[in-house]
């Protein structure tokens, strides 16, 4: 099962490698990992998308909690939550495709953030599925480059992950 | 002495000057040096002094020379110069295991660190508190492939509880404080502090805090009372109860609680290899060690019990064998451990209790006391009758009439001659298992071995730490010739510090445990397990300035031991030429269930 795990950890050098090292040493999967400091610069917020049986996910949360730099861990998938990912995608936009590309970006609520005579760079946010769908909708040959951040997640409603 | 937390508060709403005055006024002299700047090297030594460190086990080198210079200038902390950094780590580890103190080791950058890694990993696997200080190249040189540079924090990350690289001298004292706190609190473990050379020369004021707040680290102590209640009820309903206690009981100094609990309920008790001594080995309720080389009765009772109380143990592969086989018999499991990640890792449990083992046992006893009349005595009696039948198999039987020295006989005599009161360290192999089976440990912290990592070479350097932590005590290192040669150089350290360790070398000229596996599982093909060209161990001991004895006949065993233990001031190496073909029984082959033992008579 796919799980999205949120981690609040000390913004210390090496904290990231403690987490990634834990995953590789114990053979857990990482589908994606994002991390950045929070509004409190001494803390980082990390989102890891992983897969595993319930037993494995239980071990993952316990092992993460055991890391001295980790302040809090939440498995967001246990309750309603929102997931967003950002993609930047550079596409060929020439001739009649140029108009078509703009139309596709609009349909997916993407924004064109850089333009050359022959290319567009489109910014798109949404769930991973939406980003996948956008890629699917384009002609493969038109895609020059994609970069995705991996998912960030937050709980719905009043639940917060804070110290 | 007010707490640092209070001081910090006071300091926070006044100016730094008055904070200094307050601190200087209250703090012990070794904890402050405010208004005056001292070097990082001085700070390191002052921190160790403030921690009450008696011994530092170490080996010098370029990156730590300023620290060594400060050690030279004082006489509170004694430095023990080992002959290889692996020995420093094992000695610090043995010091911790045999006392309630935290061993410290100090090594230089690069090869100093890499040599110590085996010892650090050994301590990590057995949850031993230890602080490792490592030198590092100067901060501007980090990442430049400087001479003797290794990424110490990176190399050791998977085998420490936590580690730090100190980049600013101002962080040095709080970091060392954190290191000691982390090492011994919660589930203990080694903590490494990597100190670049320029940090040892940089200066700042010295203040050793009493506590360092860490919002990300709050180990639990008390177990959940509701869970303890459930456990108590479950135990009272048991028909075939069993208590399975591991190294966590030793680490938490909870042996007395375990004994009280067992006596209160009258249930059978087994100990893991790491737990030996947590329950007295001669007690009638003790079934011996369980696991791969556990006794028949302990393994059978573990497999067939209906309520299992697991305390400070982790159901590892050397204990329960195949978890699916173990799970094929229905039973209720109560699991007490300080580390939540140890619970339901290999075996699903019914009543998890996260907490300090000592606290939880006290609470459990308190809750059980009014309930014990509910124990089904009839069922318990027939359970004990069943256990007696298992015991009657006499699974540790061996040929006592053998004209060749049997290794088991040596350990039995060792037990008799030392009256069961020695500290016994061991290396890894058959000799380790025989020591565990035949030396009946009466007290915790007397049996010192590398259970988790299984590190050959551990025994002798660990014994040095044990002897220094317990001056005047009888310390024995039970070893095999192959293991012993992995850290033989420490005989020189033993000479320098006059450590009167007794080394019992069960010399079978084979890597016996490897040979045994090859005999059982590889068609008697003894691939590279014969030790050719062994040294003359008697001369070897003598070369280092010690006494060596060779014992070749069973009748000589006891007199030799008596003679050796009479020499309370000398290190004596006893080289017993033992039966080359002897095997450790019972044995649960890898991947099998714990009731699927090979017994001696079956081969
Ligand atoms: C450092 C290390 N290398 C290899 C092993 C694998 N190993 C386990 S037991 C053993 C043989 C030990 O032989 P010896 O010390 O003579 O003890 P015996 O089994 O004969 O009592 C070996 C090689 C190990 N445990 N540790």
Tab-separated table of C-alpha atoms in Angstrom, chain B residues 190-553:
chain	number	residue	atom	x	y	z
B	190	UNK	CA	27.302	4.247	21.387
B	191	UNK	CA	27.418	7.942	20.487
B	192	UNK	CA	30.262	9.408	18.469
B	193	UNK	CA	31.553	12.980	18.581
B	194	UNK	CA	33.830	13.934	15.693
B	195	UNK	CA	36.101	16.858	16.563
B	196	UNK	CA	38.126	18.667	13.872
B	197	UNK	CA	41.642	19.612	14.899
B	198	UNK	CA	41.051	23.364	14.578
B	199	UNK	CA	38.124	23.066	16.983
B	200	UNK	CA	40.553	21.710	19.588
B	201	UNK	CA	42.680	24.867	19.297
B	202	UNK	CA	39.874	27.416	18.981
B	203	UNK	CA	38.867	29.068	22.232
B	204	UNK	CA	35.689	29.960	24.044
B	205	UNK	CA	34.276	30.118	27.531
B	206	UNK	CA	33.553	26.800	29.162
B	207	UNK	CA	30.205	25.943	30.628
B	208	UNK	CA	29.183	22.323	31.047
B	209	UNK	CA	25.410	22.240	31.267
B	210	UNK	CA	23.675	19.892	33.696
B	211	UNK	CA	21.005	19.075	31.179
B	212	UNK	CA	20.624	19.751	27.509
B	213	UNK	CA	17.062	20.075	26.360
B	214	UNK	CA	16.351	18.018	23.236
B	215	UNK	CA	12.838	18.421	21.942
B	216	UNK	CA	13.309	15.568	19.503
B	217	UNK	CA	14.377	13.028	22.101
B	218	UNK	CA	12.122	11.997	24.975
B	219	UNK	CA	12.623	8.365	25.936
B	220	UNK	CA	9.752	6.822	27.851
B	221	UNK	CA	10.148	5.334	31.306
B	222	UNK	CA	6.901	4.206	32.878
B	223	UNK	CA	4.832	1.680	30.974
B	224	UNK	CA	1.179	2.335	30.225
B	225	UNK	CA	-0.726	1.286	33.403
B	226	UNK	CA	-3.652	-0.065	31.383
B	227	UNK	CA	-1.325	-2.308	29.426
B	228	UNK	CA	0.370	-3.511	32.594
B	229	UNK	CA	-3.059	-4.387	33.973
B	230	UNK	CA	-3.884	-6.390	30.868
B	231	UNK	CA	-0.556	-8.174	31.217
B	232	UNK	CA	-1.239	-9.040	34.842
B	233	UNK	CA	-4.635	-10.491	33.951
B	234	UNK	CA	-3.233	-12.513	31.095
B	235	UNK	CA	-0.512	-13.956	33.322
B	236	UNK	CA	-3.095	-15.009	35.884
B	237	UNK	CA	-5.072	-16.897	33.235
B	238	UNK	CA	-2.064	-18.844	32.007
B	239	UNK	CA	-2.004	-22.619	32.036
B	240	UNK	CA	1.538	-22.903	30.674
B	241	UNK	CA	3.273	-19.617	31.457
B	242	UNK	CA	6.845	-18.731	30.568
B	243	UNK	CA	9.145	-15.794	31.293
B	244	UNK	CA	11.703	-14.967	28.598
B	245	UNK	CA	14.191	-12.288	29.671
B	246	UNK	CA	16.957	-10.712	27.629
B	247	UNK	CA	19.778	-8.213	27.757
B	248	UNK	CA	17.349	-5.367	28.339
B	249	UNK	CA	16.919	-6.591	31.908
B	250	UNK	CA	20.675	-6.378	32.471
B	251	UNK	CA	20.942	-2.954	30.836
B	252	UNK	CA	18.071	-1.575	32.904
B	253	UNK	CA	19.534	-3.020	36.127
B	254	UNK	CA	16.216	-4.790	36.586
B	255	UNK	CA	17.484	-8.233	37.586
B	256	UNK	CA	16.182	-7.888	41.141
B	257	UNK	CA	12.727	-7.054	39.802
B	258	UNK	CA	12.803	-10.066	37.513
B	259	UNK	CA	13.661	-12.370	40.395
B	260	UNK	CA	10.918	-10.895	42.591
B	261	UNK	CA	8.378	-11.336	39.836
B	262	UNK	CA	9.390	-14.921	39.091
B	263	UNK	CA	9.317	-15.837	42.783
B	264	UNK	CA	5.912	-14.242	43.202
B	265	UNK	CA	4.309	-16.317	40.469
B	266	UNK	CA	6.491	-19.456	40.391
B	267	UNK	CA	6.753	-19.502	36.599
B	268	UNK	CA	9.678	-20.949	34.635
B	269	UNK	CA	12.308	-18.481	33.414
B	270	UNK	CA	14.742	-18.557	30.524
B	271	UNK	CA	17.435	-16.036	29.604
B	272	UNK	CA	18.824	-15.134	26.211
B	273	UNK	CA	22.563	-15.166	25.572
B	274	UNK	CA	22.570	-11.444	26.390
B	275	UNK	CA	20.378	-11.885	29.433
B	276	UNK	CA	22.470	-14.489	31.282
B	277	UNK	CA	22.873	-13.433	34.897
B	278	UNK	CA	19.607	-11.470	34.849
B	279	UNK	CA	18.133	-14.536	36.548
B	280	UNK	CA	20.359	-16.678	38.793
B	281	UNK	CA	21.656	-19.641	36.814
B	282	UNK	CA	21.337	-22.091	39.701
B	283	UNK	CA	17.747	-21.270	40.650
B	284	UNK	CA	15.214	-24.108	40.369
B	285	UNK	CA	12.908	-22.001	38.203
B	286	UNK	CA	15.668	-21.363	35.660
B	287	UNK	CA	15.563	-23.482	32.509
B	288	UNK	CA	18.881	-22.247	31.138
B	289	UNK	CA	19.557	-20.265	28.022
B	290	UNK	CA	17.215	-20.575	25.039
B	291	UNK	CA	17.856	-20.213	21.331
B	292	UNK	CA	20.069	-21.776	18.708
B	293	UNK	CA	22.216	-23.426	21.399
B	294	UNK	CA	19.691	-23.180	24.178
B	295	UNK	CA	18.673	-26.058	26.401
B	296	UNK	CA	16.060	-28.544	25.270
B	297	UNK	CA	13.768	-27.612	28.143
B	298	UNK	CA	14.017	-23.839	27.552
B	299	UNK	CA	13.314	-24.131	23.830
B	300	UNK	CA	10.477	-26.620	24.275
B	301	UNK	CA	8.862	-24.523	27.008
B	302	UNK	CA	9.179	-21.399	24.879
B	303	UNK	CA	7.557	-23.148	21.951
B	304	UNK	CA	4.727	-24.735	23.926
B	305	UNK	CA	3.798	-22.102	26.493
B	306	UNK	CA	0.388	-20.467	26.255
B	307	UNK	CA	1.278	-17.122	27.824
B	308	UNK	CA	4.723	-15.658	27.257
B	309	UNK	CA	6.136	-12.704	29.143
B	310	UNK	CA	9.020	-11.299	27.093
B	311	UNK	CA	11.116	-8.755	28.967
B	312	UNK	CA	13.949	-6.762	27.405
B	313	UNK	CA	14.355	-9.305	24.632
B	314	UNK	CA	13.694	-9.031	20.912
B	315	UNK	CA	12.756	-12.431	19.447
B	316	UNK	CA	15.784	-12.369	17.158
B	317	UNK	CA	16.689	-15.073	14.674
B	318	UNK	CA	19.222	-16.752	16.987
B	319	UNK	CA	16.505	-17.068	19.638
B	320	UNK	CA	13.250	-18.147	18.024
B	321	UNK	CA	14.654	-19.420	14.740
B	322	UNK	CA	11.961	-19.366	12.106
B	323	UNK	CA	9.221	-16.904	13.195
B	324	UNK	CA	6.567	-18.713	11.136
B	325	UNK	CA	7.309	-21.958	12.976
B	326	UNK	CA	7.213	-20.122	16.281
B	327	UNK	CA	3.897	-18.525	15.314
B	328	UNK	CA	2.349	-21.875	14.393
B	329	UNK	CA	1.589	-22.573	18.057
B	330	UNK	CA	-1.081	-20.256	19.474
B	331	UNK	CA	0.054	-18.327	22.512
B	332	UNK	CA	-0.508	-14.902	24.018
B	333	UNK	CA	2.554	-12.681	24.175
B	334	UNK	CA	3.253	-9.781	26.506
B	335	UNK	CA	6.300	-7.810	25.399
B	336	UNK	CA	8.032	-5.271	27.618
B	337	UNK	CA	10.752	-3.191	25.966
B	338	UNK	CA	12.123	0.340	26.054
B	339	UNK	CA	12.300	0.440	22.270
B	340	UNK	CA	8.919	0.485	20.500
B	341	UNK	CA	10.584	-0.621	17.267
B	342	UNK	CA	11.614	-3.900	18.929
B	343	UNK	CA	7.983	-4.719	19.554
B	344	UNK	CA	6.046	-6.533	16.825
B	345	UNK	CA	9.126	-6.502	14.613
B	346	UNK	CA	9.555	-10.254	14.103
B	347	UNK	CA	6.645	-11.594	16.138
B	348	UNK	CA	3.175	-10.114	16.606
B	349	UNK	CA	2.423	-9.511	20.244
B	350	UNK	CA	-0.835	-9.188	22.154
B	351	UNK	CA	0.134	-6.831	24.952
B	352	UNK	CA	2.944	-4.425	24.035
B	353	UNK	CA	4.346	-2.405	26.923
B	354	UNK	CA	6.828	0.302	26.043
B	355	UNK	CA	8.823	1.430	29.026
B	356	UNK	CA	11.884	1.075	31.149
B	357	UNK	CA	12.027	-2.602	32.071
B	358	UNK	CA	12.776	-1.903	35.735
B	359	UNK	CA	9.814	0.457	36.142
B	360	UNK	CA	7.440	-1.823	34.271
B	361	UNK	CA	8.462	-4.882	36.315
B	362	UNK	CA	7.868	-2.947	39.551
B	363	UNK	CA	4.420	-1.912	38.381
B	364	UNK	CA	3.613	-5.416	37.185
B	365	UNK	CA	4.614	-6.886	40.542
B	366	UNK	CA	2.465	-4.315	42.306
B	367	UNK	CA	-0.529	-5.263	40.195
B	368	UNK	CA	0.103	-9.005	40.461
B	369	UNK	CA	0.482	-9.162	44.227
B	370	UNK	CA	-3.247	-9.058	45.017
B	371	UNK	CA	-4.018	-11.461	42.160
B	372	UNK	CA	-1.634	-14.369	42.673
B	373	UNK	CA	-4.207	-16.490	44.464
B	374	UNK	CA	-5.888	-16.770	41.067
B	375	UNK	CA	-3.026	-18.739	39.540
B	376	UNK	CA	-4.237	-22.134	38.379
B	377	UNK	CA	-1.863	-24.122	40.561
B	378	UNK	CA	-2.988	-27.456	39.165
B	379	UNK	CA	-2.218	-26.415	35.626
B	380	UNK	CA	1.072	-24.901	36.694
B	381	UNK	CA	2.012	-28.119	38.443
B	382	UNK	CA	1.395	-30.243	35.390
B	383	UNK	CA	3.299	-27.673	33.256
B	384	UNK	CA	6.269	-28.053	35.580
B	385	UNK	CA	5.913	-31.832	35.352
B	386	UNK	CA	6.142	-31.559	31.572
B	387	UNK	CA	9.207	-29.322	31.894
B	388	UNK	CA	10.842	-31.876	34.198
B	389	UNK	CA	10.372	-34.497	31.482
B	390	UNK	CA	12.122	-32.223	29.006
B	391	UNK	CA	14.880	-31.577	31.514
B	392	UNK	CA	15.366	-35.294	31.912
B	393	UNK	CA	16.742	-35.410	28.373
B	394	UNK	CA	19.891	-33.967	29.966
B	395	UNK	CA	20.669	-32.088	26.782
B	396	UNK	CA	24.042	-30.736	27.917
B	397	UNK	CA	25.402	-34.190	28.601
B	398	UNK	CA	28.918	-34.886	27.312
B	399	UNK	CA	31.524	-37.615	27.646
B	400	UNK	CA	33.023	-37.031	31.068
B	401	UNK	CA	35.263	-40.081	30.773
B	402	UNK	CA	37.000	-38.783	27.667
B	403	UNK	CA	40.804	-39.089	27.715
B	404	UNK	CA	40.956	-35.891	25.691
B	405	UNK	CA	40.005	-32.627	27.376
B	406	UNK	CA	36.380	-31.795	26.714
B	407	UNK	CA	35.804	-28.040	26.471
B	408	UNK	CA	32.621	-28.324	28.533
B	409	UNK	CA	34.653	-29.893	31.337
B	410	UNK	CA	37.019	-26.921	31.381
B	411	UNK	CA	34.124	-24.503	31.797
B	412	UNK	CA	32.568	-26.637	34.539
B	413	UNK	CA	35.844	-26.632	36.421
B	414	UNK	CA	36.258	-22.930	35.790
B	415	UNK	CA	32.863	-22.416	37.388
B	416	UNK	CA	33.841	-24.491	40.402
B	417	UNK	CA	37.257	-22.943	40.893
B	418	UNK	CA	35.945	-19.367	40.617
B	419	UNK	CA	32.897	-20.291	42.736
B	420	UNK	CA	30.663	-18.884	40.026
B	421	UNK	CA	31.699	-15.381	40.943
B	422	UNK	CA	33.993	-14.324	38.102
B	423	UNK	CA	33.412	-11.802	35.375
B	424	UNK	CA	33.599	-13.874	32.214
B	425	UNK	CA	34.180	-12.324	28.812
B	426	UNK	CA	34.212	-14.391	25.673
B	427	UNK	CA	34.995	-14.289	22.016
B	428	UNK	CA	32.793	-15.831	19.369
B	429	UNK	CA	32.396	-19.474	18.489
B	430	UNK	CA	31.857	-22.778	20.232
B	431	UNK	CA	33.752	-21.683	23.328
B	432	UNK	CA	31.305	-18.789	23.717
B	433	UNK	CA	28.348	-21.159	23.663
B	434	UNK	CA	29.954	-23.578	26.129
B	435	UNK	CA	30.743	-20.720	28.482
B	436	UNK	CA	27.120	-19.573	28.207
B	437	UNK	CA	25.793	-23.085	28.814
B	438	UNK	CA	28.101	-24.250	31.587
B	439	UNK	CA	29.003	-21.183	33.624
B	440	UNK	CA	25.990	-20.578	35.817
B	441	UNK	CA	25.917	-16.823	36.198
B	442	UNK	CA	24.386	-15.726	39.469
B	443	UNK	CA	24.486	-11.990	38.891
B	444	UNK	CA	23.933	-9.584	36.021
B	445	UNK	CA	26.839	-7.831	34.265
B	446	UNK	CA	29.103	-10.834	34.872
B	447	UNK	CA	28.760	-12.347	31.404
B	448	UNK	CA	30.301	-10.092	28.791
B	449	UNK	CA	30.019	-11.215	25.184
B	450	UNK	CA	29.287	-9.938	21.722
B	451	UNK	CA	25.850	-11.387	21.124
B	452	UNK	CA	24.482	-9.191	18.386
B	453	UNK	CA	27.429	-8.647	16.071
B	454	UNK	CA	29.320	-11.798	17.059
B	455	UNK	CA	32.717	-10.130	16.961
B	456	UNK	CA	35.743	-12.406	17.196
B	457	UNK	CA	38.501	-10.479	18.974
B	458	UNK	CA	36.124	-8.986	21.534
B	459	UNK	CA	37.089	-11.095	24.542
B	460	UNK	CA	40.539	-9.876	25.564
B	461	UNK	CA	40.101	-6.111	25.101
B	462	UNK	CA	36.643	-6.308	26.721
B	463	UNK	CA	38.252	-8.072	29.686
B	464	UNK	CA	40.645	-5.136	30.076
B	465	UNK	CA	37.707	-2.770	30.449
B	466	UNK	CA	36.019	-5.161	32.856
B	467	UNK	CA	39.142	-5.449	35.013
B	468	UNK	CA	39.584	-1.668	35.178
B	469	UNK	CA	35.922	-1.155	36.074
B	470	UNK	CA	36.181	-3.865	38.736
B	471	UNK	CA	39.626	-3.704	40.286
B	472	UNK	CA	40.367	-6.719	42.414
B	473	UNK	CA	37.665	-8.828	40.806
B	474	UNK	CA	38.367	-12.132	39.083
B	475	UNK	CA	38.167	-11.589	35.338
B	476	UNK	CA	38.334	-14.471	32.879
B	477	UNK	CA	38.416	-14.365	29.111
B	478	UNK	CA	37.132	-17.596	27.602
B	479	UNK	CA	38.385	-17.718	24.060
B	480	UNK	CA	39.248	-19.891	21.087
B	481	UNK	CA	42.605	-19.795	19.382
B	482	UNK	CA	41.202	-18.211	16.220
B	483	UNK	CA	39.307	-15.450	18.014
B	484	UNK	CA	42.196	-14.781	20.344
B	485	UNK	CA	44.517	-14.047	17.461
B	486	UNK	CA	42.250	-11.252	16.278
B	487	UNK	CA	43.253	-8.994	19.169
B	488	UNK	CA	46.322	-10.704	20.665
B	489	UNK	CA	48.225	-7.428	20.582
B	490	UNK	CA	46.283	-6.304	23.643
B	491	UNK	CA	48.432	-8.649	25.759
B	492	UNK	CA	50.857	-5.761	25.624
B	493	UNK	CA	48.271	-3.361	27.064
B	494	UNK	CA	47.527	-5.878	29.817
B	495	UNK	CA	51.209	-5.897	30.673
B	496	UNK	CA	51.492	-2.121	30.766
B	497	UNK	CA	48.560	-1.727	33.155
B	498	UNK	CA	49.206	-4.992	35.061
B	499	UNK	CA	45.764	-6.393	34.365
B	500	UNK	CA	45.661	-9.851	35.973
B	501	UNK	CA	43.188	-11.367	33.517
B	502	UNK	CA	42.978	-15.149	33.217
B	503	UNK	CA	42.716	-16.298	29.635
B	504	UNK	CA	41.120	-19.682	29.085
B	505	UNK	CA	41.977	-20.680	25.544
B	506	UNK	CA	39.879	-23.641	24.417
B	507	UNK	CA	42.331	-24.590	21.716
B	508	UNK	CA	40.803	-27.055	19.269
B	509	UNK	CA	43.030	-25.988	16.355
B	510	UNK	CA	39.875	-25.276	14.379
B	511	UNK	CA	37.516	-22.407	13.906
B	512	UNK	CA	35.319	-24.783	15.796
B	513	UNK	CA	31.959	-23.207	15.135
B	514	UNK	CA	32.711	-22.973	11.432
B	515	UNK	CA	33.882	-26.574	11.453
B	516	UNK	CA	30.677	-27.643	13.200
B	517	UNK	CA	28.501	-25.992	10.525
B	518	UNK	CA	30.636	-27.573	7.815
B	519	UNK	CA	30.210	-30.956	9.458
B	520	UNK	CA	26.428	-30.574	9.795
B	521	UNK	CA	25.521	-28.708	6.643
B	522	UNK	CA	28.421	-28.927	4.178
B	523	UNK	CA	29.211	-32.627	4.011
B	524	UNK	CA	32.299	-32.537	6.270
B	525	UNK	CA	34.150	-30.323	3.813
B	526	UNK	CA	36.293	-28.334	6.224
B	527	UNK	CA	36.991	-25.457	3.911
B	528	UNK	CA	39.591	-23.124	5.443
B	529	UNK	CA	38.496	-23.763	9.012
B	530	UNK	CA	41.650	-25.527	10.172
B	531	UNK	CA	44.131	-23.283	11.907
B	532	UNK	CA	47.539	-24.336	10.667
B	533	UNK	CA	50.793	-22.846	11.934
B	534	UNK	CA	49.387	-21.734	15.271
B	535	UNK	CA	51.767	-19.965	17.603
B	536	UNK	CA	53.009	-21.548	20.794
B	537	UNK	CA	50.562	-19.762	23.098
B	538	UNK	CA	52.688	-20.339	26.181
B	539	UNK	CA	55.668	-18.646	24.583
B	540	UNK	CA	53.384	-15.973	23.195
B	541	UNK	CA	52.182	-15.095	26.683
B	542	UNK	CA	55.755	-15.105	27.899
B	543	UNK	CA	56.876	-12.875	25.064
B	544	UNK	CA	54.481	-10.233	26.352
B	545	UNK	CA	55.756	-10.670	29.913
B	546	UNK	CA	52.922	-12.883	31.135
B	547	UNK	CA	52.623	-16.471	32.314
B	548	UNK	CA	51.580	-19.227	29.962
B	549	UNK	CA	50.469	-22.786	30.782
B	550	UNK	CA	49.666	-25.653	28.452
B	551	UNK	CA	47.161	-28.249	29.672
B	552	UNK	CA	46.830	-31.470	27.744
B	553	UNK	CA	45.075	-33.955	30.048
